Amino acid sequence: MSASQLSERFNAAAFFVDRHVAEGRASRAAFRVGGRAVSYGQLTDSVNRCGNALVSLGVEIENRVLLTLDDSPAFAAAFWGAVKIGAVAVPVNTLMTPAEYEFLLNDSRAKVAVVEDAAAPAIAAIRGQCPFLKSVVLVSRLEAVLAESSAMLAPAPTCREDVMYWGYTSGSTGAPKAAVHSHKDFVAAADLVGVGVFGIDENDLVFSASKMFFAFGLGNTLYFPARVGAASVLVADRMDAERALSVIARERPTVFFAVATLYARMLQVPDAERRYDLSSLRLCVSSGESLPAPIFDAWAERFGHELVDVVGSTEALHDFIANRPGKARRGSSGLCVPGFEARLVDDDGQPVAPGAAGHLLIKGETTSPYYWNRLDRTRRTMLGDWLRTGDMFSRDEDGYFYFAGRSDDMLKVSGMWVSPAEVESRLLEHAVVLEAGVIGRTDAEGLTRPAAFVVLKNGCYPSPELAAELTAFVRDGLAAFKAPRSIDFVDELPKTATGKIQRFRLRADHR
Protein backbone atom coordinates (compact mmCIF):
# COMPACT_ATOMS: atom_id res chain seq x y z
CA MET A 1 0.00 0.00 0.00
CA SER A 2 1.34 3.42 -0.92
CA ALA A 3 1.46 6.13 1.73
CA SER A 4 -0.57 8.31 -0.63
CA GLN A 5 -3.48 5.89 -0.20
CA LEU A 6 -3.60 6.42 3.55
CA SER A 7 -5.56 9.30 5.04
CA GLU A 8 -3.49 12.18 6.39
CA ARG A 9 -4.74 11.34 9.89
CA PHE A 10 -3.54 7.79 10.47
CA ASN A 11 -2.57 5.72 13.52
CA ALA A 12 -0.85 2.39 12.93
CA ALA A 13 -2.20 0.82 16.14
CA ALA A 14 -5.76 1.46 14.99
CA PHE A 15 -4.93 -0.12 11.64
CA PHE A 16 -3.04 -3.20 12.86
CA VAL A 17 -5.05 -3.88 16.05
CA ASP A 18 -8.40 -2.07 16.36
CA ARG A 19 -9.37 -2.78 12.74
CA HIS A 20 -9.72 -6.50 13.38
CA VAL A 21 -12.27 -5.98 16.14
CA ALA A 22 -14.17 -3.44 14.07
CA GLU A 23 -14.29 -5.88 11.14
CA GLY A 24 -15.52 -8.84 13.21
CA ARG A 25 -12.28 -10.69 13.93
CA ALA A 26 -12.18 -10.16 17.71
CA SER A 27 -12.22 -13.91 18.43
CA ARG A 28 -9.52 -14.71 15.90
CA ALA A 29 -6.09 -15.68 17.31
CA ALA A 30 -3.41 -13.00 17.13
CA PHE A 31 -0.78 -15.03 19.01
CA ARG A 32 -0.07 -18.51 20.26
CA VAL A 33 1.82 -18.56 23.55
CA GLY A 34 2.72 -21.80 25.31
CA GLY A 35 -0.09 -23.68 23.63
CA ARG A 36 -2.81 -21.08 24.30
CA ALA A 37 -4.29 -18.49 21.99
CA VAL A 38 -4.48 -14.73 22.53
CA SER A 39 -7.27 -13.24 20.41
CA TYR A 40 -7.36 -9.91 18.60
CA GLY A 41 -10.08 -8.86 21.05
CA GLN A 42 -7.83 -9.63 24.02
CA LEU A 43 -4.94 -7.85 22.31
CA THR A 44 -7.07 -4.75 21.75
CA ASP A 45 -8.09 -4.73 25.41
CA SER A 46 -4.49 -4.96 26.63
CA VAL A 47 -3.26 -2.35 24.13
CA ASN A 48 -5.89 0.12 25.32
CA ARG A 49 -5.15 -0.53 28.97
CA CYS A 50 -1.42 -0.19 28.40
CA GLY A 51 -1.87 3.04 26.46
CA ASN A 52 -3.94 4.51 29.29
CA ALA A 53 -1.35 3.34 31.82
CA LEU A 54 1.41 5.11 29.89
CA VAL A 55 -0.67 8.30 29.79
CA SER A 56 -1.14 8.09 33.57
CA LEU A 57 2.66 7.92 33.91
CA GLY A 58 3.02 11.17 32.01
CA VAL A 59 3.77 9.89 28.50
CA GLU A 60 2.67 12.39 25.88
CA ILE A 61 2.57 12.42 22.11
CA GLU A 62 6.08 12.07 20.57
CA ASN A 63 7.63 10.95 23.90
CA ARG A 64 9.79 7.84 23.68
CA VAL A 65 8.98 4.61 25.57
CA LEU A 66 11.84 2.12 25.95
CA LEU A 67 10.79 -1.54 25.70
CA THR A 68 13.19 -4.12 27.12
CA LEU A 69 10.89 -7.07 26.60
CA ASP A 70 10.92 -10.68 25.47
CA ASP A 71 8.58 -11.90 22.75
CA SER A 72 5.30 -11.99 24.69
CA PRO A 73 1.82 -10.47 24.79
CA ALA A 74 3.33 -7.79 27.05
CA PHE A 75 5.58 -6.67 24.18
CA ALA A 76 2.61 -6.33 21.83
CA ALA A 77 0.56 -4.46 24.44
CA ALA A 78 3.36 -2.03 25.26
CA PHE A 79 4.42 -1.47 21.65
CA TRP A 80 0.97 -0.82 20.24
CA GLY A 81 -0.14 0.97 23.42
CA ALA A 82 2.68 3.48 22.99
CA VAL A 83 1.89 3.89 19.29
CA LYS A 84 -1.84 4.35 19.90
CA ILE A 85 -1.28 7.34 22.22
CA GLY A 86 1.08 8.91 19.67
CA ALA A 87 4.28 8.06 21.51
CA VAL A 88 7.37 6.42 19.98
CA ALA A 89 8.12 2.76 20.74
CA VAL A 90 11.82 1.98 21.20
CA PRO A 91 12.40 -1.79 21.54
CA VAL A 92 15.90 -2.80 22.64
CA ASN A 93 17.77 -6.01 23.43
CA THR A 94 16.94 -7.63 26.78
CA LEU A 95 20.52 -8.78 27.40
CA MET A 96 22.46 -5.52 27.50
CA THR A 97 24.87 -4.24 30.12
CA PRO A 98 24.04 -1.36 32.48
CA ALA A 99 26.30 0.96 30.46
CA GLU A 100 24.48 0.05 27.23
CA TYR A 101 21.09 0.75 28.81
CA GLU A 102 22.38 4.05 30.16
CA PHE A 103 23.39 5.11 26.66
CA LEU A 104 20.05 4.10 25.13
CA LEU A 105 17.95 5.74 27.83
CA ASN A 106 19.84 9.01 27.60
CA ASP A 107 20.11 9.01 23.82
CA SER A 108 16.37 8.34 23.39
CA ARG A 109 15.35 10.47 26.40
CA ALA A 110 12.72 7.84 27.13
CA LYS A 111 10.32 8.97 29.84
CA VAL A 112 9.12 5.44 30.69
CA ALA A 113 10.79 2.02 30.37
CA VAL A 114 8.80 -1.22 30.35
CA VAL A 115 11.24 -4.01 31.20
CA GLU A 116 11.57 -7.69 31.93
CA ASP A 117 12.28 -8.43 35.57
CA ALA A 118 15.59 -10.03 34.57
CA ALA A 119 16.74 -6.69 33.12
CA ALA A 120 15.64 -4.67 36.15
CA PRO A 121 18.97 -4.88 38.03
CA ALA A 122 20.85 -3.49 35.01
CA ILE A 123 18.36 -0.60 34.73
CA ALA A 124 18.45 0.05 38.49
CA ALA A 125 22.24 0.22 38.44
CA ILE A 126 22.25 3.25 36.13
CA ARG A 127 18.89 4.88 36.83
CA GLY A 128 20.55 7.70 38.75
CA GLN A 129 22.47 8.64 35.58
CA CYS A 130 19.30 8.81 33.43
CA PRO A 131 17.63 12.17 34.13
CA PHE A 132 14.91 11.78 31.49
CA LEU A 133 13.62 8.46 32.85
CA LYS A 134 10.62 9.04 35.12
CA SER A 135 9.13 5.56 35.56
CA VAL A 136 10.10 1.92 35.19
CA VAL A 137 7.34 -0.68 34.81
CA LEU A 138 8.32 -4.30 35.46
CA VAL A 139 6.57 -7.07 33.57
CA SER A 140 5.73 -8.75 36.88
CA ARG A 141 3.72 -5.63 37.79
CA LEU A 142 2.25 -5.03 34.37
CA GLU A 143 -0.86 -7.17 34.83
CA ALA A 144 -1.80 -5.22 37.97
CA VAL A 145 -1.12 -1.93 36.22
CA LEU A 146 -3.34 -2.89 33.29
CA ALA A 147 -6.14 -4.05 35.58
CA GLU A 148 -6.28 -0.54 37.05
CA SER A 149 -6.48 1.09 33.63
CA SER A 150 -9.46 1.67 31.36
CA ALA A 151 -10.07 -0.64 28.40
CA MET A 152 -11.39 2.28 26.35
CA LEU A 153 -8.89 4.36 24.37
CA ALA A 154 -9.29 6.44 21.25
CA PRO A 155 -6.23 6.56 18.98
CA ALA A 156 -4.21 9.76 19.09
CA PRO A 157 -4.78 12.01 16.05
CA THR A 158 -1.40 11.20 14.55
CA CYS A 159 -0.41 11.84 10.96
CA ARG A 160 0.74 9.05 8.67
CA GLU A 161 4.27 10.50 8.62
CA ASP A 162 4.57 10.99 12.37
CA VAL A 163 7.42 8.94 13.84
CA MET A 164 6.22 5.90 15.82
CA TYR A 165 9.26 3.64 16.06
CA TRP A 166 12.99 3.96 16.63
CA GLY A 167 15.12 1.01 15.58
CA TYR A 168 18.57 1.06 17.11
CA THR A 169 21.21 -0.57 14.96
CA SER A 170 23.39 -3.28 16.46
CA GLY A 171 26.31 -0.90 16.85
CA SER A 172 28.77 -3.30 15.17
CA THR A 173 30.89 -0.35 14.05
CA GLY A 174 30.39 2.03 16.98
CA ALA A 175 27.70 3.39 19.30
CA PRO A 176 24.14 2.39 18.37
CA LYS A 177 22.16 4.87 16.31
CA ALA A 178 18.41 5.10 16.00
CA ALA A 179 16.77 4.97 12.56
CA VAL A 180 13.35 6.59 12.79
CA HIS A 181 10.22 5.24 11.11
CA SER A 182 6.68 6.50 10.69
CA HIS A 183 3.18 5.03 10.92
CA LYS A 184 2.89 4.74 7.13
CA ASP A 185 6.19 2.83 6.88
CA PHE A 186 4.72 -0.14 8.74
CA VAL A 187 1.81 -0.47 6.33
CA ALA A 188 4.10 -0.17 3.32
CA ALA A 189 6.54 -2.80 4.64
CA ALA A 190 3.72 -5.20 5.48
CA ASP A 191 2.23 -4.86 2.00
CA LEU A 192 5.44 -4.82 -0.05
CA VAL A 193 7.22 -7.61 1.83
CA GLY A 194 4.88 -9.52 4.15
CA VAL A 195 2.11 -9.84 1.58
CA GLY A 196 3.89 -9.01 -1.67
CA VAL A 197 6.92 -11.30 -1.28
CA PHE A 198 6.06 -13.87 1.39
CA GLY A 199 2.36 -14.12 0.56
CA ILE A 200 1.31 -14.12 4.22
CA ASP A 201 -2.46 -14.41 4.58
CA GLU A 202 -5.01 -14.97 7.34
CA ASN A 203 -4.42 -18.74 7.32
CA ASP A 204 -0.73 -18.50 8.21
CA LEU A 205 0.90 -19.10 11.58
CA VAL A 206 4.27 -17.36 11.70
CA PHE A 207 7.25 -18.29 13.86
CA SER A 208 10.32 -16.05 13.92
CA ALA A 209 13.47 -17.10 15.75
CA SER A 210 14.62 -13.48 15.40
CA LYS A 211 13.15 -11.52 18.30
CA MET A 212 10.78 -8.56 18.08
CA PHE A 213 13.32 -6.12 19.49
CA PHE A 214 15.08 -6.48 16.12
CA ALA A 215 13.49 -4.77 13.11
CA PHE A 216 13.46 -8.07 11.19
CA GLY A 217 11.67 -9.95 13.97
CA LEU A 218 9.28 -7.07 14.61
CA GLY A 219 7.91 -7.35 11.09
CA ASN A 220 7.86 -11.13 11.05
CA THR A 221 6.05 -11.58 14.35
CA LEU A 222 4.13 -8.39 15.06
CA TYR A 223 2.87 -6.45 12.08
CA PHE A 224 3.15 -8.78 9.06
CA PRO A 225 0.57 -11.21 10.54
CA ALA A 226 -1.51 -8.33 11.93
CA ARG A 227 -1.79 -6.83 8.44
CA VAL A 228 -3.93 -9.77 7.29
CA GLY A 229 -5.41 -11.10 10.53
CA ALA A 230 -2.97 -14.01 10.81
CA ALA A 231 -1.28 -15.25 14.00
CA SER A 232 2.27 -15.70 15.23
CA VAL A 233 3.98 -17.92 17.78
CA LEU A 234 5.54 -16.10 20.74
CA VAL A 235 8.49 -17.72 22.52
CA ALA A 236 10.21 -15.72 25.24
CA ASP A 237 13.29 -17.93 25.48
CA ARG A 238 16.42 -17.36 23.47
CA MET A 239 16.38 -19.63 20.47
CA ASP A 240 18.84 -22.46 19.93
CA ALA A 241 18.68 -25.22 17.34
CA GLU A 242 16.86 -27.88 19.37
CA ARG A 243 14.35 -25.39 20.77
CA ALA A 244 13.57 -24.01 17.30
CA LEU A 245 12.96 -27.50 15.95
CA SER A 246 10.75 -28.46 18.89
CA VAL A 247 8.65 -25.28 18.59
CA ILE A 248 8.04 -25.96 14.88
CA ALA A 249 7.09 -29.58 15.55
CA ARG A 250 4.78 -28.62 18.44
CA GLU A 251 3.10 -25.43 17.21
CA ARG A 252 2.95 -26.34 13.49
CA PRO A 253 3.69 -22.90 12.00
CA THR A 254 3.46 -22.39 8.26
CA VAL A 255 6.19 -19.72 7.97
CA PHE A 256 9.59 -19.76 9.71
CA PHE A 257 12.10 -16.89 9.87
CA ALA A 258 15.69 -17.27 11.11
CA VAL A 259 19.27 -16.22 10.42
CA ALA A 260 21.61 -18.44 8.41
CA THR A 261 23.63 -19.30 11.53
CA LEU A 262 20.60 -20.88 13.19
CA TYR A 263 19.78 -22.89 10.08
CA ALA A 264 23.39 -24.15 10.12
CA ARG A 265 23.06 -25.14 13.79
CA MET A 266 19.74 -26.89 13.16
CA LEU A 267 21.40 -28.92 10.44
CA GLN A 268 23.90 -30.16 13.04
CA VAL A 269 21.20 -31.68 15.26
CA PRO A 270 21.52 -35.47 14.90
CA ASP A 271 18.60 -37.15 13.11
CA ALA A 272 16.64 -33.91 13.18
CA GLU A 273 14.70 -34.79 10.02
CA ARG A 274 13.37 -37.92 11.75
CA ARG A 275 12.98 -36.55 15.28
CA TYR A 276 11.12 -33.37 14.31
CA ASP A 277 8.19 -32.99 11.92
CA LEU A 278 8.59 -29.80 9.87
CA SER A 279 5.92 -30.68 7.32
CA SER A 280 3.66 -27.80 8.39
CA LEU A 281 6.08 -25.27 6.90
CA ARG A 282 5.33 -23.76 3.50
CA LEU A 283 8.07 -21.13 3.70
CA CYS A 284 11.52 -20.89 5.34
CA VAL A 285 13.14 -17.44 5.20
CA SER A 286 16.78 -16.59 5.94
CA SER A 287 18.01 -13.07 6.63
CA GLY A 288 20.44 -11.06 8.74
CA GLU A 289 23.54 -12.48 7.08
CA SER A 290 24.50 -14.00 3.75
CA LEU A 291 23.12 -17.52 3.21
CA PRO A 292 25.94 -19.83 2.07
CA ALA A 293 25.06 -22.17 -0.77
CA PRO A 294 25.99 -25.31 1.22
CA ILE A 295 23.37 -24.48 3.86
CA PHE A 296 20.80 -23.86 1.10
CA ASP A 297 21.60 -27.30 -0.35
CA ALA A 298 21.70 -29.15 2.96
CA TRP A 299 18.39 -27.73 4.17
CA ALA A 300 16.63 -28.85 1.00
CA GLU A 301 18.21 -32.28 1.21
CA ARG A 302 17.56 -32.85 4.92
CA PHE A 303 14.14 -31.26 5.33
CA GLY A 304 12.78 -30.90 1.80
CA HIS A 305 12.30 -27.16 2.08
CA GLU A 306 13.68 -24.28 0.05
CA LEU A 307 15.52 -21.56 1.98
CA VAL A 308 14.44 -18.14 0.75
CA ASP A 309 17.28 -15.67 1.33
CA VAL A 310 16.39 -11.99 1.73
CA VAL A 311 18.22 -8.75 2.53
CA GLY A 312 17.01 -5.83 4.59
CA SER A 313 18.11 -3.34 7.21
CA THR A 314 16.83 -1.40 10.17
CA GLU A 315 17.20 1.75 8.07
CA ALA A 316 14.79 0.29 5.49
CA LEU A 317 12.56 -1.20 8.25
CA HIS A 318 12.54 -4.63 6.60
CA ASP A 319 13.61 -6.28 3.33
CA PHE A 320 14.37 -4.64 -0.02
CA ILE A 321 16.00 -7.54 -1.90
CA ALA A 322 14.47 -10.99 -1.75
CA ASN A 323 14.27 -14.33 -3.45
CA ARG A 324 10.76 -15.40 -4.33
CA PRO A 325 9.19 -18.49 -2.74
CA GLY A 326 9.48 -21.38 -5.16
CA LYS A 327 12.06 -19.54 -7.25
CA ALA A 328 14.99 -19.05 -4.86
CA ARG A 329 18.33 -18.94 -6.64
CA ARG A 330 21.16 -20.78 -4.88
CA GLY A 331 23.83 -18.41 -3.58
CA SER A 332 21.84 -15.29 -4.47
CA SER A 333 20.11 -12.76 -2.22
CA GLY A 334 17.36 -12.44 -4.81
CA LEU A 335 15.73 -9.68 -6.81
CA CYS A 336 14.79 -6.13 -5.90
CA VAL A 337 11.47 -6.11 -4.04
CA PRO A 338 8.75 -4.41 -6.13
CA GLY A 339 8.31 -0.91 -4.78
CA PHE A 340 12.07 -0.46 -4.33
CA GLU A 341 14.81 0.59 -6.70
CA ALA A 342 18.46 -0.45 -6.41
CA ARG A 343 21.74 0.86 -7.83
CA LEU A 344 25.31 -0.45 -7.63
CA VAL A 345 27.98 2.27 -7.75
CA ASP A 346 31.74 2.59 -7.36
CA ASP A 347 33.57 4.75 -4.83
CA ASP A 348 32.89 7.82 -6.99
CA GLY A 349 29.17 7.14 -7.23
CA GLN A 350 29.30 5.92 -10.83
CA PRO A 351 27.47 2.77 -12.00
CA VAL A 352 29.63 -0.37 -11.98
CA ALA A 353 29.94 -2.75 -14.90
CA PRO A 354 27.58 -5.75 -15.04
CA GLY A 355 28.81 -8.51 -12.74
CA ALA A 356 31.16 -6.19 -10.82
CA ALA A 357 30.78 -5.52 -7.11
CA GLY A 358 29.52 -2.08 -6.13
CA HIS A 359 28.07 -0.17 -3.22
CA LEU A 360 24.34 -0.89 -2.92
CA LEU A 361 22.01 2.10 -2.85
CA ILE A 362 18.26 1.59 -2.49
CA LYS A 363 15.19 3.80 -2.77
CA GLY A 364 11.77 2.92 -1.40
CA GLU A 365 8.83 4.04 0.66
CA THR A 366 10.03 2.58 3.97
CA THR A 367 13.55 4.05 4.16
CA SER A 368 14.33 6.09 7.27
CA PRO A 369 14.77 9.83 6.63
CA TYR A 370 17.42 10.26 9.32
CA TYR A 371 19.21 8.93 12.39
CA TRP A 372 18.28 10.57 15.67
CA ASN A 373 20.98 13.08 16.68
CA ARG A 374 23.50 11.70 14.16
CA LEU A 375 23.80 14.42 11.54
CA ASP A 376 27.11 13.25 10.07
CA ARG A 377 25.94 9.63 9.77
CA THR A 378 22.64 10.80 8.30
CA ARG A 379 24.43 12.80 5.60
CA ARG A 380 26.64 9.84 4.71
CA THR A 381 23.79 7.31 4.63
CA MET A 382 20.58 9.06 3.59
CA LEU A 383 21.39 10.51 0.17
CA GLY A 384 18.17 12.31 -0.70
CA ASP A 385 15.71 9.61 -1.78
CA TRP A 386 18.50 7.01 -1.78
CA LEU A 387 19.81 5.00 1.16
CA ARG A 388 23.44 3.87 1.22
CA THR A 389 23.20 0.40 2.73
CA GLY A 390 26.91 -0.11 3.48
CA ASP A 391 26.77 -3.44 1.61
CA MET A 392 28.66 -4.48 -1.51
CA PHE A 393 26.77 -6.55 -4.10
CA SER A 394 27.10 -7.68 -7.67
CA ARG A 395 24.16 -8.28 -10.02
CA ASP A 396 23.83 -10.82 -12.80
CA GLU A 397 22.13 -10.43 -16.18
CA ASP A 398 18.82 -11.68 -14.72
CA GLY A 399 18.77 -9.01 -12.03
CA TYR A 400 19.74 -11.31 -9.14
CA PHE A 401 21.95 -9.78 -6.46
CA TYR A 402 24.96 -11.51 -4.86
CA PHE A 403 26.36 -10.33 -1.54
CA ALA A 404 30.06 -9.44 -1.60
CA GLY A 405 30.46 -8.10 1.93
CA ARG A 406 30.18 -4.94 3.95
CA SER A 407 31.84 -1.94 2.33
CA ASP A 408 34.52 -1.77 5.00
CA ASP A 409 35.10 -5.54 4.91
CA MET A 410 36.13 -5.83 1.26
CA LEU A 411 39.78 -6.73 0.67
CA LYS A 412 42.12 -5.43 -2.01
CA VAL A 413 44.50 -8.31 -2.75
CA SER A 414 47.06 -8.12 -5.54
CA GLY A 415 45.17 -5.09 -6.84
CA MET A 416 41.89 -6.98 -7.06
CA TRP A 417 38.82 -6.95 -4.84
CA VAL A 418 38.15 -10.03 -2.71
CA SER A 419 34.80 -10.63 -1.07
CA PRO A 420 35.11 -12.17 2.41
CA ALA A 421 31.62 -13.63 1.97
CA GLU A 422 32.70 -15.48 -1.16
CA VAL A 423 35.70 -17.09 0.57
CA GLU A 424 33.58 -17.92 3.62
CA SER A 425 30.96 -19.56 1.44
CA ARG A 426 33.61 -21.71 -0.23
CA LEU A 427 35.01 -22.81 3.14
CA LEU A 428 31.52 -23.76 4.27
CA GLU A 429 31.28 -26.20 1.38
CA HIS A 430 33.92 -28.34 3.10
CA ALA A 431 32.46 -31.16 5.16
CA VAL A 432 34.22 -30.22 8.42
CA VAL A 433 33.48 -26.48 8.51
CA LEU A 434 30.57 -25.16 10.56
CA GLU A 435 31.31 -21.41 10.42
CA ALA A 436 33.97 -19.22 8.84
CA GLY A 437 35.05 -15.61 9.03
CA VAL A 438 37.54 -13.97 6.65
CA ILE A 439 39.45 -10.71 7.12
CA GLY A 440 42.50 -9.03 5.66
CA ARG A 441 45.80 -9.41 7.49
CA THR A 442 48.98 -7.50 6.65
CA ASP A 443 51.98 -9.71 5.87
CA ALA A 444 55.68 -9.00 6.50
CA GLU A 445 55.88 -6.99 3.31
CA GLY A 446 52.92 -4.80 4.29
CA LEU A 447 50.56 -6.40 1.80
CA THR A 448 46.98 -7.43 2.55
CA ARG A 449 46.32 -11.16 2.49
CA PRO A 450 43.10 -13.07 3.28
CA ALA A 451 43.07 -14.76 6.68
CA ALA A 452 40.37 -17.23 7.71
CA PHE A 453 38.97 -18.14 11.12
CA VAL A 454 37.14 -21.45 11.16
CA VAL A 455 34.76 -23.15 13.60
CA LEU A 456 34.76 -26.92 13.05
CA LYS A 457 31.78 -29.22 13.29
CA ASN A 458 31.43 -31.53 16.29
CA GLY A 459 33.86 -34.41 16.18
CA CYS A 460 36.35 -32.60 13.92
CA TYR A 461 39.72 -31.46 15.25
CA PRO A 462 42.22 -28.81 14.11
CA SER A 463 45.61 -29.65 12.71
CA PRO A 464 48.19 -28.11 10.36
CA GLU A 465 47.24 -30.74 7.81
CA LEU A 466 43.59 -29.73 7.95
CA ALA A 467 44.51 -26.06 7.56
CA ALA A 468 46.50 -26.91 4.43
CA GLU A 469 43.61 -29.01 3.14
CA LEU A 470 41.16 -26.15 3.60
CA THR A 471 43.47 -23.68 1.87
CA ALA A 472 43.80 -26.03 -1.10
CA PHE A 473 40.04 -26.54 -1.10
CA VAL A 474 39.44 -22.79 -1.47
CA ARG A 475 42.10 -22.52 -4.17
CA ASP A 476 40.44 -25.31 -6.12
CA GLY A 477 37.12 -23.48 -6.16
CA LEU A 478 38.18 -19.83 -6.43
CA ALA A 479 40.92 -17.77 -7.98
CA ALA A 480 44.23 -18.47 -6.26
CA PHE A 481 44.66 -14.91 -4.94
CA LYS A 482 41.41 -15.32 -2.95
CA ALA A 483 42.67 -18.32 -0.96
CA PRO A 484 43.47 -17.59 2.73
CA ARG A 485 47.16 -17.33 3.53
CA SER A 486 46.45 -18.43 7.09
CA ILE A 487 43.70 -20.41 8.81
CA ASP A 488 43.08 -20.16 12.56
CA PHE A 489 40.75 -22.64 14.25
CA VAL A 490 38.53 -21.02 16.88
CA ASP A 491 35.72 -22.17 19.18
CA GLU A 492 33.38 -19.37 18.09
CA LEU A 493 33.26 -16.24 15.98
CA PRO A 494 32.39 -12.79 17.36
CA LYS A 495 28.87 -11.81 16.31
CA THR A 496 26.29 -9.13 16.77
CA ALA A 497 23.08 -9.92 18.62
CA THR A 498 21.48 -10.58 15.24
CA GLY A 499 24.06 -13.23 14.36
CA LYS A 500 26.21 -11.27 11.92
CA ILE A 501 29.94 -11.95 12.03
CA GLN A 502 31.80 -8.96 13.46
CA ARG A 503 34.82 -8.91 11.21
CA PHE A 504 36.01 -5.68 12.78
CA ARG A 505 36.48 -7.58 16.06
CA LEU A 506 38.41 -10.30 14.25
CA ARG A 507 40.61 -7.59 12.76
CA ALA A 508 41.13 -5.97 16.16
CA ASP A 509 41.95 -9.24 17.92
CA HIS A 510 44.15 -10.76 15.19
CA ARG A 511 46.22 -8.03 13.61
XYZ file of C-alpha atoms in Angstrom, residues 343-348 352 357-361 388-393 407:
19
model
C 21.737 0.865 -7.830
C 25.310 -0.446 -7.634
C 27.976 2.265 -7.753
C 31.737 2.586 -7.358
C 33.573 4.754 -4.830
C 32.891 7.822 -6.993
C 29.627 -0.368 -11.979
C 30.781 -5.516 -7.106
C 29.523 -2.078 -6.129
C 28.070 -0.169 -3.224
C 24.342 -0.894 -2.918
C 22.006 2.101 -2.853
C 23.436 3.871 1.222
C 23.200 0.397 2.734
C 26.906 -0.114 3.484
C 26.769 -3.442 1.610
C 28.655 -4.484 -1.508
C 26.766 -6.550 -4.098
C 31.837 -1.942 2.330
